[in-house]
Coordinates of C-alpha atoms in Angstrom, one line a residue:
A1 CA 0.2 0.2 -0.1
M2 CA 2.5 2.4 0.9
T3 CA 4.3 1.2 -2.1
Q4 CA 1.6 2.3 -4.7
A5 CA 1.0 5.4 -2.8
M6 CA 4.4 6.9 -3.1
V7 CA 4.8 6.0 -7.3
I8 CA 0.9 7.6 -7.3
Q9 CA 2.1 10.6 -5.6
G10 CA 5.4 10.3 -8.2
V11 CA 2.9 10.7 -10.8
K12 CA 0.7 13.4 -9.5
I13 CA 4.8 15.6 -8.9
H14 CA 5.5 15.0 -12.4
E15 CA 2.3 15.4 -14.0
R16 CA 1.9 18.8 -11.9
Q17 CA 6.1 19.8 -13.0
R18 CA 4.7 18.7 -17.0
Q19 CA 2.0 21.8 -16.2
M20 CA 4.2 24.2 -14.5
K21 CA 6.7 24.0 -18.3
K22 CA 4.4 24.7 -20.2
D23 CA 2.9 27.3 -18.0
I24 CA 6.2 28.8 -17.9
G25 CA 6.8 28.9 -21.4
E26 CA 3.6 30.5 -22.4
L27 CA 4.2 33.7 -20.6
T28 CA 6.2 36.9 -22.4
K29 CA 6.3 39.6 -20.0
V30 CA 9.1 39.3 -16.9
S31 CA 6.6 40.2 -14.5
D32 CA 4.0 37.8 -15.1
I33 CA 6.8 34.9 -14.6
L34 CA 7.9 36.7 -11.2
N35 CA 4.4 36.8 -10.6
Y36 CA 3.8 33.1 -11.6
S37 CA 2.7 30.9 -8.2
V38 CA 4.6 27.8 -7.8
G39 CA 3.3 24.1 -6.6
W40 CA 0.1 23.3 -5.7
P41 CA -3.3 25.2 -6.9
E42 CA -5.7 25.4 -3.8
G43 CA -7.7 22.1 -3.4
S44 CA -5.7 19.9 -5.0

């Protein structure tokens, strides 16, 4: 059970990292990049 939970959390982290890379890649203004909220969205 613990291994399965670790794998599931690892997949969630990987998906979030991919989403953050995509989001940051689409930002064009320095101010938008500096204001980008790193971490998990509320309710995750």
